[in-house]
PDB file of C-alpha atoms and ligand atoms in Angstrom:
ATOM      1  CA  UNK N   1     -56.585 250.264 134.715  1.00 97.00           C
ATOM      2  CA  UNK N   2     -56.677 253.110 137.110  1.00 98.00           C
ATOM      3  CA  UNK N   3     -53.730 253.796 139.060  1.00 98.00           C
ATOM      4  CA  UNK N   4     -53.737 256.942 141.794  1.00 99.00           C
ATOM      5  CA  UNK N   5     -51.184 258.012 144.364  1.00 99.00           C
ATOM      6  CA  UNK N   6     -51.637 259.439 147.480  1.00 99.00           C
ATOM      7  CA  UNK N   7     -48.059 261.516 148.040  1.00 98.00           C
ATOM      8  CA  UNK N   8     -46.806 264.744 149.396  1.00 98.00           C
ATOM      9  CA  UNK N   9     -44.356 265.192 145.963  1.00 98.00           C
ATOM     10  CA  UNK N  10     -46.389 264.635 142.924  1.00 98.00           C
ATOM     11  CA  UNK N  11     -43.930 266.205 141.228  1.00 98.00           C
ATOM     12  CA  UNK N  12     -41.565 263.032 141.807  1.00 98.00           C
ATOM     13  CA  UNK N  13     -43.672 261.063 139.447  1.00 98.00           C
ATOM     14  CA  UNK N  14     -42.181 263.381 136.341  1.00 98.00           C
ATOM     15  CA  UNK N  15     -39.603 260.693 136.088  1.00 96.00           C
ATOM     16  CA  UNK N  16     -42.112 257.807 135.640  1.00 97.00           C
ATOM     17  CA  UNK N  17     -43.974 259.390 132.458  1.00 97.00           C
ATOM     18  CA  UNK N  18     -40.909 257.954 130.347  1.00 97.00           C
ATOM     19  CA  UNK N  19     -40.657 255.760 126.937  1.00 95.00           C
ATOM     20  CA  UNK N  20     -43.015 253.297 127.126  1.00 95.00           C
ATOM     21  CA  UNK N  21     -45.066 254.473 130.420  1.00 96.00           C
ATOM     22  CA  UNK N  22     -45.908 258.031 128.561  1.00 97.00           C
ATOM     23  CA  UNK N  23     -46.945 256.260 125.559  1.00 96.00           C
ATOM     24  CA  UNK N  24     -49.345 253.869 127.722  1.00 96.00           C
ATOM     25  CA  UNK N  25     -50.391 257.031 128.471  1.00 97.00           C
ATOM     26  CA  UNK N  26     -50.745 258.419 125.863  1.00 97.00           C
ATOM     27  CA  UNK N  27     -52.845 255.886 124.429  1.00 95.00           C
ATOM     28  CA  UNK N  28     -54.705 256.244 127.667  1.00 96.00           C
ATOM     29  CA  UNK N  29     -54.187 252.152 128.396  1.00 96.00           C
ATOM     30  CA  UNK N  30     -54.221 253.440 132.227  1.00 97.00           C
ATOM     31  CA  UNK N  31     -54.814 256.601 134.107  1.00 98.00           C
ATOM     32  CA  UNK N  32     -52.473 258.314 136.403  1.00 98.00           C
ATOM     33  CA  UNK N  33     -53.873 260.287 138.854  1.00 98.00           C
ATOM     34  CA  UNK N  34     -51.414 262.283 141.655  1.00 98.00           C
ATOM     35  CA  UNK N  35     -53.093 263.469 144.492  1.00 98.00           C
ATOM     36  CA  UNK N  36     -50.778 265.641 146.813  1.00 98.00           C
ATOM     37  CA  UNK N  37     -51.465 264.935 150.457  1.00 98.00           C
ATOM     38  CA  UNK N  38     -51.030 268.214 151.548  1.00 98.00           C
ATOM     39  CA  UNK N  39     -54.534 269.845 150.286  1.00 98.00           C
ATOM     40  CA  UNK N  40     -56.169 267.585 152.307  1.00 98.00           C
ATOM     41  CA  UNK N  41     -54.889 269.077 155.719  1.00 98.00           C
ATOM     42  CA  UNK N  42     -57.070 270.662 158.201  1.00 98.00           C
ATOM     43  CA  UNK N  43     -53.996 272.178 160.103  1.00 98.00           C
ATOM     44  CA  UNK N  44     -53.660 276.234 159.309  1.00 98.00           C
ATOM     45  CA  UNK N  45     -50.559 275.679 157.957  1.00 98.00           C
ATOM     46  CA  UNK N  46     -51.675 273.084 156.073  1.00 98.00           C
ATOM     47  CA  UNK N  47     -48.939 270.895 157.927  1.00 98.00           C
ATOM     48  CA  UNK N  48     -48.944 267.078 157.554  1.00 98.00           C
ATOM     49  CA  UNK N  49     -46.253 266.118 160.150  1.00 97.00           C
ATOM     50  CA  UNK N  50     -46.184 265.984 163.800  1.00 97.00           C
ATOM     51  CA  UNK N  51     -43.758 264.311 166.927  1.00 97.00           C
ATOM     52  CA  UNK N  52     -43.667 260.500 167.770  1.00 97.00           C
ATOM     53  CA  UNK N  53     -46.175 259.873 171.230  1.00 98.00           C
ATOM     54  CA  UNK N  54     -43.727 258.442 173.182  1.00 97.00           C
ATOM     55  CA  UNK N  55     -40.415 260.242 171.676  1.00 97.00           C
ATOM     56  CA  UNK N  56     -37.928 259.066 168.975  1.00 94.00           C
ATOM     57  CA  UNK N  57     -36.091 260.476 166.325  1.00 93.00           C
ATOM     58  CA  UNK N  58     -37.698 262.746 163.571  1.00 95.00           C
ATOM     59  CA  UNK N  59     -41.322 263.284 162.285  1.00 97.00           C
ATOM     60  CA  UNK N  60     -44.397 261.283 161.742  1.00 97.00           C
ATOM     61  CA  UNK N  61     -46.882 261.514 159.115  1.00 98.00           C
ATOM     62  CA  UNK N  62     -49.964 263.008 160.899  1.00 98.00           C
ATOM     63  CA  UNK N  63     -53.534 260.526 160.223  1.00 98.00           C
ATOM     64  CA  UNK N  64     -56.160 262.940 159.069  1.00 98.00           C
ATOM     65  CA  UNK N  65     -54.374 264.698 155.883  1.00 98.00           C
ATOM     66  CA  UNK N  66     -53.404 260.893 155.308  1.00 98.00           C
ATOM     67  CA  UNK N  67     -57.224 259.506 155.867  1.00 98.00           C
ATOM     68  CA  UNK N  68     -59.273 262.049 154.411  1.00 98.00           C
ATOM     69  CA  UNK N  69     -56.839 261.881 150.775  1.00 98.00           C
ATOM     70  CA  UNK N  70     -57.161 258.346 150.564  1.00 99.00           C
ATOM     71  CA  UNK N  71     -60.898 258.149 151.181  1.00 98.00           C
ATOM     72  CA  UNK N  72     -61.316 261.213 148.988  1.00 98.00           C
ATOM     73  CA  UNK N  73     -59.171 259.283 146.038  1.00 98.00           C
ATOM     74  CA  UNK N  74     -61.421 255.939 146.859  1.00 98.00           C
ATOM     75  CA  UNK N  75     -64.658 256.297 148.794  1.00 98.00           C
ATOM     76  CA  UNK N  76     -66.058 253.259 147.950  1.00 98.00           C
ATOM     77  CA  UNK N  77     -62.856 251.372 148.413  1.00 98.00           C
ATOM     78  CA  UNK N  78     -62.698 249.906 144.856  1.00 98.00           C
ATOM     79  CA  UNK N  79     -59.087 250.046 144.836  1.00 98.00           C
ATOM     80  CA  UNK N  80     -56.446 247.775 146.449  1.00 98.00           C
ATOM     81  CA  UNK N  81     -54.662 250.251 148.487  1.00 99.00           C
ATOM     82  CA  UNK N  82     -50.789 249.953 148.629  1.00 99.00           C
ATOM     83  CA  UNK N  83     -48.685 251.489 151.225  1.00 98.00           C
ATOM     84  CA  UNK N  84     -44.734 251.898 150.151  1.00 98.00           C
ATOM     85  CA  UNK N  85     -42.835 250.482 153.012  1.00 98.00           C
ATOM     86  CA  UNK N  86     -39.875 248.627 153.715  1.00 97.00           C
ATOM     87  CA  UNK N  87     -42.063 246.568 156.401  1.00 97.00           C
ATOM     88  CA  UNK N  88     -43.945 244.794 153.255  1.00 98.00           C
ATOM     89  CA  UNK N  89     -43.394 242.093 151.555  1.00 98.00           C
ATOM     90  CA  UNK N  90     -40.642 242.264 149.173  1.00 98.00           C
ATOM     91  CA  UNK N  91     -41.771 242.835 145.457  1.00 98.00           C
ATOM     92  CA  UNK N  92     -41.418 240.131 143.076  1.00 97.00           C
ATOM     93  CA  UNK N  93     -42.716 239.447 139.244  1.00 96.00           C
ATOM     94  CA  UNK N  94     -45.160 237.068 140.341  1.00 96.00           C
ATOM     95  CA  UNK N  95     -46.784 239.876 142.859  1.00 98.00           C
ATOM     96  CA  UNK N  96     -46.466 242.515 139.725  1.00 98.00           C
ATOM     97  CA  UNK N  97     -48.340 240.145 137.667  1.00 96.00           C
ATOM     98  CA  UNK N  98     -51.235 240.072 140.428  1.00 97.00           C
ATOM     99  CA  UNK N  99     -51.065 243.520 140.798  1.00 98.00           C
ATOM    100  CA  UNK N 100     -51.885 244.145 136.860  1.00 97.00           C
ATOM    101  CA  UNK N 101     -54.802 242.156 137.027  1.00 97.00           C
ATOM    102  CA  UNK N 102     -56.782 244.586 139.413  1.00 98.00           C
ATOM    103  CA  UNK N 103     -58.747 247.285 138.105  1.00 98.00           C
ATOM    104  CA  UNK N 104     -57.578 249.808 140.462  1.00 98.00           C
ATOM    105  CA  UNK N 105     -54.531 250.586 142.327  1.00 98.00           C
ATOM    106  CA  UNK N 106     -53.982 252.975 145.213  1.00 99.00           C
ATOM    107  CA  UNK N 107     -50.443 253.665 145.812  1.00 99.00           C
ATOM    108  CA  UNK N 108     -49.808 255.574 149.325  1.00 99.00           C
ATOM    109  CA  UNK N 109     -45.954 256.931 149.608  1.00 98.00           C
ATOM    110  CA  UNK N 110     -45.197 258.380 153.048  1.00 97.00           C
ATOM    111  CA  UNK N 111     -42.181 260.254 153.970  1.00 94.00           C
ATOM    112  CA  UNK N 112     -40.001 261.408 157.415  1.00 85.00           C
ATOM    113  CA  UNK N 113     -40.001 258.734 159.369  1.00 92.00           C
ATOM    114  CA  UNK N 114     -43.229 256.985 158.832  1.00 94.00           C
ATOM    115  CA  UNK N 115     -46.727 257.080 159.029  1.00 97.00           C
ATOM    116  CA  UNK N 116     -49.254 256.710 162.094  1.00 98.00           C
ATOM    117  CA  UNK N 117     -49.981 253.417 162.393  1.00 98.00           C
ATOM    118  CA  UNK N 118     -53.770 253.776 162.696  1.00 98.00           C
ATOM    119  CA  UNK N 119     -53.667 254.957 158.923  1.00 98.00           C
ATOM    120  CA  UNK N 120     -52.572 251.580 157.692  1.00 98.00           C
ATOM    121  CA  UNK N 121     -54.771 249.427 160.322  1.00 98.00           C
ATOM    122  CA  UNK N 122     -57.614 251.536 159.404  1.00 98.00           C
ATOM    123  CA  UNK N 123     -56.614 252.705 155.215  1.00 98.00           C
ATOM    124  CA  UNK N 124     -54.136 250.199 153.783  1.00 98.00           C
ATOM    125  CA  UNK N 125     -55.042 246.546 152.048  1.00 98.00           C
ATOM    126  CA  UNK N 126     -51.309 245.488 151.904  1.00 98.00           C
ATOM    127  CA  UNK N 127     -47.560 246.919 152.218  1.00 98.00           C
ATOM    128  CA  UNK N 128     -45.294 246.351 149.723  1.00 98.00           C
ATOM    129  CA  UNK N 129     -40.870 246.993 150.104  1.00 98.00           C
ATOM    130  CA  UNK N 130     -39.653 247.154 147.237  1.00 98.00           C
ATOM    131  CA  UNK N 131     -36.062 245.637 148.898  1.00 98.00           C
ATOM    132  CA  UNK N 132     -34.215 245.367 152.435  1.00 98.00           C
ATOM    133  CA  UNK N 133     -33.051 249.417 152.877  1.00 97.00           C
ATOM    134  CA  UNK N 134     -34.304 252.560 153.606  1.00 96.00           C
ATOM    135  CA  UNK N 135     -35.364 255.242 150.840  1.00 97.00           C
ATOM    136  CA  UNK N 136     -36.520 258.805 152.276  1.00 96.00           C
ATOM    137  CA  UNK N 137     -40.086 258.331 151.285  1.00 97.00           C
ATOM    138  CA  UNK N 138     -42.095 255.729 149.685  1.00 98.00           C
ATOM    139  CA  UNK N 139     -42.293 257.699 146.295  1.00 98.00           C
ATOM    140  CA  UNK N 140     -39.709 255.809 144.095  1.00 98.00           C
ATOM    141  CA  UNK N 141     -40.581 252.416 145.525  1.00 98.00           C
ATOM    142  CA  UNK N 142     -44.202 253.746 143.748  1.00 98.00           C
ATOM    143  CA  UNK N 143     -42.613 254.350 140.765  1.00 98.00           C
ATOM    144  CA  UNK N 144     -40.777 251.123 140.569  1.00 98.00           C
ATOM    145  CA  UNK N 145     -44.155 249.167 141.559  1.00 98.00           C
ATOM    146  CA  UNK N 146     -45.738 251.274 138.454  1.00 98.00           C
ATOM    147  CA  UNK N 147     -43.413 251.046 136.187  1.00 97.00           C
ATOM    148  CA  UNK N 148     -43.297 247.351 136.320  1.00 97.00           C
ATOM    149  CA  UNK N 149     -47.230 246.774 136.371  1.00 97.00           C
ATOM    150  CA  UNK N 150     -47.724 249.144 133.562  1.00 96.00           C
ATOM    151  CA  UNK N 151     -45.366 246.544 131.406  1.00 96.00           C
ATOM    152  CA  UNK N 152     -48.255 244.091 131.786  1.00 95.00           C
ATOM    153  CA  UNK N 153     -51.115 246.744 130.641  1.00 95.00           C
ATOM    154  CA  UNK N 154     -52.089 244.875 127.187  1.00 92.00           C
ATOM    155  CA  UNK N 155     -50.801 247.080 124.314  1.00 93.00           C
ATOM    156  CA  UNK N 156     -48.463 248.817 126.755  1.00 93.00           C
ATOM    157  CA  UNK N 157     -45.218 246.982 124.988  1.00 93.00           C
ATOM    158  CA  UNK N 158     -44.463 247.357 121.675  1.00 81.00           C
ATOM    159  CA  UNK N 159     -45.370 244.161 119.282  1.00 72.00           C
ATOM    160  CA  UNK N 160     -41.877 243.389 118.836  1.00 69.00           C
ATOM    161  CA  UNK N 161     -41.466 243.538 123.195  1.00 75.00           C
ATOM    162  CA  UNK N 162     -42.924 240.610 125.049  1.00 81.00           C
ATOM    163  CA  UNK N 163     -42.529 239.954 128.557  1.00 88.00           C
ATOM    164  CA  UNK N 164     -42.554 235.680 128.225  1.00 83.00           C
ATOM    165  CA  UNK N 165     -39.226 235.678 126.927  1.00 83.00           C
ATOM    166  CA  UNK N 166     -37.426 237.557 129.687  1.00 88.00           C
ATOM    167  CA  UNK N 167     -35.829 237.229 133.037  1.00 88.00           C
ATOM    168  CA  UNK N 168     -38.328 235.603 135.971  1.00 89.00           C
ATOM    169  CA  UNK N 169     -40.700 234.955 133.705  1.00 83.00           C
ATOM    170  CA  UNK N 170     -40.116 231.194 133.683  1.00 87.00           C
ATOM    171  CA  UNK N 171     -38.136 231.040 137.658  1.00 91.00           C
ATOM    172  CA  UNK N 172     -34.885 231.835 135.574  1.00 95.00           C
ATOM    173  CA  UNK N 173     -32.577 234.833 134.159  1.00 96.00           C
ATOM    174  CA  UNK N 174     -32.751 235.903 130.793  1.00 95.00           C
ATOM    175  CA  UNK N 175     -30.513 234.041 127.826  1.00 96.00           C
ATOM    176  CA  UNK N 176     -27.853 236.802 126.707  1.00 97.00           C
ATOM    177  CA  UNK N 177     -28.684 238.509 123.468  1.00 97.00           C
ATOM    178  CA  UNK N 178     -26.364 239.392 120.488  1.00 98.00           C
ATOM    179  CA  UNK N 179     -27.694 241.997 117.900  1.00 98.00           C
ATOM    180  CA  UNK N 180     -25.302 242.974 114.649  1.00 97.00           C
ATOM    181  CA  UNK N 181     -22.310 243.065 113.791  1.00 98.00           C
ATOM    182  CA  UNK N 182     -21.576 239.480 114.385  1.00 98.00           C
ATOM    183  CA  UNK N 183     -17.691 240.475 115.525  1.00 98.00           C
ATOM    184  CA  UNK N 184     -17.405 243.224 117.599  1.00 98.00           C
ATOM    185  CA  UNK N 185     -13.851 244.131 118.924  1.00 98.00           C
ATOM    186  CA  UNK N 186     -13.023 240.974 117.918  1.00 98.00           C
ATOM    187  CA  UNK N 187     -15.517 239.371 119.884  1.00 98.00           C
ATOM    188  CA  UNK N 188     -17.551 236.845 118.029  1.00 98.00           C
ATOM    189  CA  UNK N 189     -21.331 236.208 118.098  1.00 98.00           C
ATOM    190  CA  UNK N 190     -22.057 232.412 119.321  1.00 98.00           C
ATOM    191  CA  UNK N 191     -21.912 230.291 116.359  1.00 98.00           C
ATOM    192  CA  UNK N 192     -25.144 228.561 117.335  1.00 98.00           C
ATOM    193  CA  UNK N 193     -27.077 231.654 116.810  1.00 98.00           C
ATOM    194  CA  UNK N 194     -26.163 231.873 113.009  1.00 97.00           C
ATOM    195  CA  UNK N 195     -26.819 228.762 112.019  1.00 97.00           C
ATOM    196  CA  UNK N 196     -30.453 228.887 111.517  1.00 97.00           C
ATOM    197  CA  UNK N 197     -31.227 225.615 113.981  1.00 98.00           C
ATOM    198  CA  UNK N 198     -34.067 227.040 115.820  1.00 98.00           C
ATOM    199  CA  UNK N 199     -34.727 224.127 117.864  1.00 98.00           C
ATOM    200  CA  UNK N 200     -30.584 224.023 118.744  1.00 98.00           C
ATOM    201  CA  UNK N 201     -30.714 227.773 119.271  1.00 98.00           C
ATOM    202  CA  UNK N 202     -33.675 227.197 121.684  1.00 97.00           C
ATOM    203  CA  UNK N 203     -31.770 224.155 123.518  1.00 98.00           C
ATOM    204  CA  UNK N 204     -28.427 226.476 123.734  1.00 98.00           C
ATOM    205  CA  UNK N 205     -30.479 229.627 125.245  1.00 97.00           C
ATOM    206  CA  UNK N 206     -32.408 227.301 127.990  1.00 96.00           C
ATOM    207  CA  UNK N 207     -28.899 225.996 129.065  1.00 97.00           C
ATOM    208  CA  UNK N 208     -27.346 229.237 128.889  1.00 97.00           C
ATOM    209  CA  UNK N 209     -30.382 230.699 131.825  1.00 96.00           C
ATOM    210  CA  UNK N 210     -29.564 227.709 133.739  1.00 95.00           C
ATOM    211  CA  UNK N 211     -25.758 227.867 134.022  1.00 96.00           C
ATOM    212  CA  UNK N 212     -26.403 231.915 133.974  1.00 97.00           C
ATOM    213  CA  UNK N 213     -29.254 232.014 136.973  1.00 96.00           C
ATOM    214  CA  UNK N 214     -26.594 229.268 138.662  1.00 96.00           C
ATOM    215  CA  UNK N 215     -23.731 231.822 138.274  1.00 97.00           C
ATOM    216  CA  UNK N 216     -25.531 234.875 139.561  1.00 97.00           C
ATOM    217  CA  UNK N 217     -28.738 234.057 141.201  1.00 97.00           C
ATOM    218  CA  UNK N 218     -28.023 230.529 142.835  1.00 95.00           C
ATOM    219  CA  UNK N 219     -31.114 231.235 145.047  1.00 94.00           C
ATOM    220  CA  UNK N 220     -33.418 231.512 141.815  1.00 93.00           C
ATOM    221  CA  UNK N 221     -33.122 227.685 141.435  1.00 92.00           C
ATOM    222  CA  UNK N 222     -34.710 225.284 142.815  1.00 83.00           C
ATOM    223  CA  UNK N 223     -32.611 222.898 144.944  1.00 81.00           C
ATOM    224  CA  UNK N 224     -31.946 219.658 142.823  1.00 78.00           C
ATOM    225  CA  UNK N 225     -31.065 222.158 139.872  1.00 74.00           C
ATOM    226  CA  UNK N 226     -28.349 224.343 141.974  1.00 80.00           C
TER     227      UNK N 226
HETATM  228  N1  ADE X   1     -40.116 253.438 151.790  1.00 67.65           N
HETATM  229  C1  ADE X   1     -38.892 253.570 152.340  1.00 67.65           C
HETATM  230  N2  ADE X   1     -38.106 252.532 152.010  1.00 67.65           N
HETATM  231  C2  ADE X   1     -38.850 251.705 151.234  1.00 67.65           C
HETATM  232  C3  ADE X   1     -38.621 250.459 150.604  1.00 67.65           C
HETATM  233  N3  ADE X   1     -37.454 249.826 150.690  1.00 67.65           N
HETATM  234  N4  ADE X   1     -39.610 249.901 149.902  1.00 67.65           N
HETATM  235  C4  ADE X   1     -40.802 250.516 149.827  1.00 67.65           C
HETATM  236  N5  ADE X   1     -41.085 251.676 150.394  1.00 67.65           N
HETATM  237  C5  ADE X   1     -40.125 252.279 151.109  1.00 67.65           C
END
């Protein structure tokens, strides 16, 4: 898979190349290509932000450094192109999932107060929130977006990790885990989980995600189970 972002702080995306992304790296199961927004300004001062037509608080991203990097990153349009904002649709695992199965992901972060508007009628395939607030620029909601694709990359997890066994992946929360010692401050392991019953242990983890998703995430479940 090829993943690119269009962003005026490359440098943000430091924090991404991490544990399991920098090994997917690594073994080169995707590239990662950071293109800073800035060298593609025609202004003298290479500036990339300008007043809102009609007034309003703070700066707008200006169109043409905005255009000319995205069409310079994907001239033939082969990749979906994703603009961070907290106008899209809010991310779920189900949209990760359909994210990992494209070839080629453009990830556009803007920053001040937005971005003109003809850039995403004219650049963008789809916005994308990654929840209901603000950040100051679209660059961690990209690195959240990543970082959760990447986990589907085949050979990106470890063949001890899995991602069918964990929360969302079947409309519920994950089953809570116990590793050793069985007693810990006093605190004992759940007997059921010692006993070697692998079809009980099964049975006692599905009921623990139910009464567990019912608990936290009442919205999770679907009505005649809530
Ligand atoms: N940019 C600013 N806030 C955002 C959000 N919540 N999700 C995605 N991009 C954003």
């Amino acid at each position: 898979m090829k993943i690119d972002v269009a962003t005026l702080f490359p440098e943000a995306f430091e924090g991404l190349k991490v544990g399991i992304i920098a090994k997917a790296l690594q073994k080169q199961l995707f590239t990662l290509g950071l293109h800073n927004i800035r060298d593609y300004s025609q202004d003298k001062h290479r500036r990339c932000d300008d007043y809102p037509f009609g007034g309003g608080a703070g700066m707008l991203m200006t169109p043409q450094p905005l255009h000319d990097c995205i069409n310079a990153i994907d001239p033939e349009h082969k990749s979906k192109r994703i603009f961070l904002s907290p106008k899209g649709a809010t991310l779920t695992q189900s949209k990760v999932i359909e994210l990992a199965g494209a070839s080629a992901l453009l990830f556009v972060c803007g920053a001040y107060e937005g971005i003109d508007q003809r850039v995403v009628d004219a650049d963008i395939d789809e916005q994308l929130s990654i929840g209901d607030y603000v950040l100051t620029g679209g660059e961690l909601a990209a690195m959240v977006v990543i970082n959760a694709v990447a986990r589907y990359i085949p050979g990106a997890l470890g063949s001890e990790q899995s991602t069918d066994e964990e929360s969302f992946s079947d409309g519920l929360l994950e089953y809570p885990q116990y590793t050793r010692p069985a007693v810990f401050n006093g605190m004992a392991v759940p007997e059921v989980l010692l006993s070697g019953d692998h079809a009980k242990v099964r049975e006692w983890r599905k009921q623990r995600q139910i009464e567990i998703t019912r608990e936290l995430r009442p919205d999770l479940l679907k009505e005649e189970d809530r």
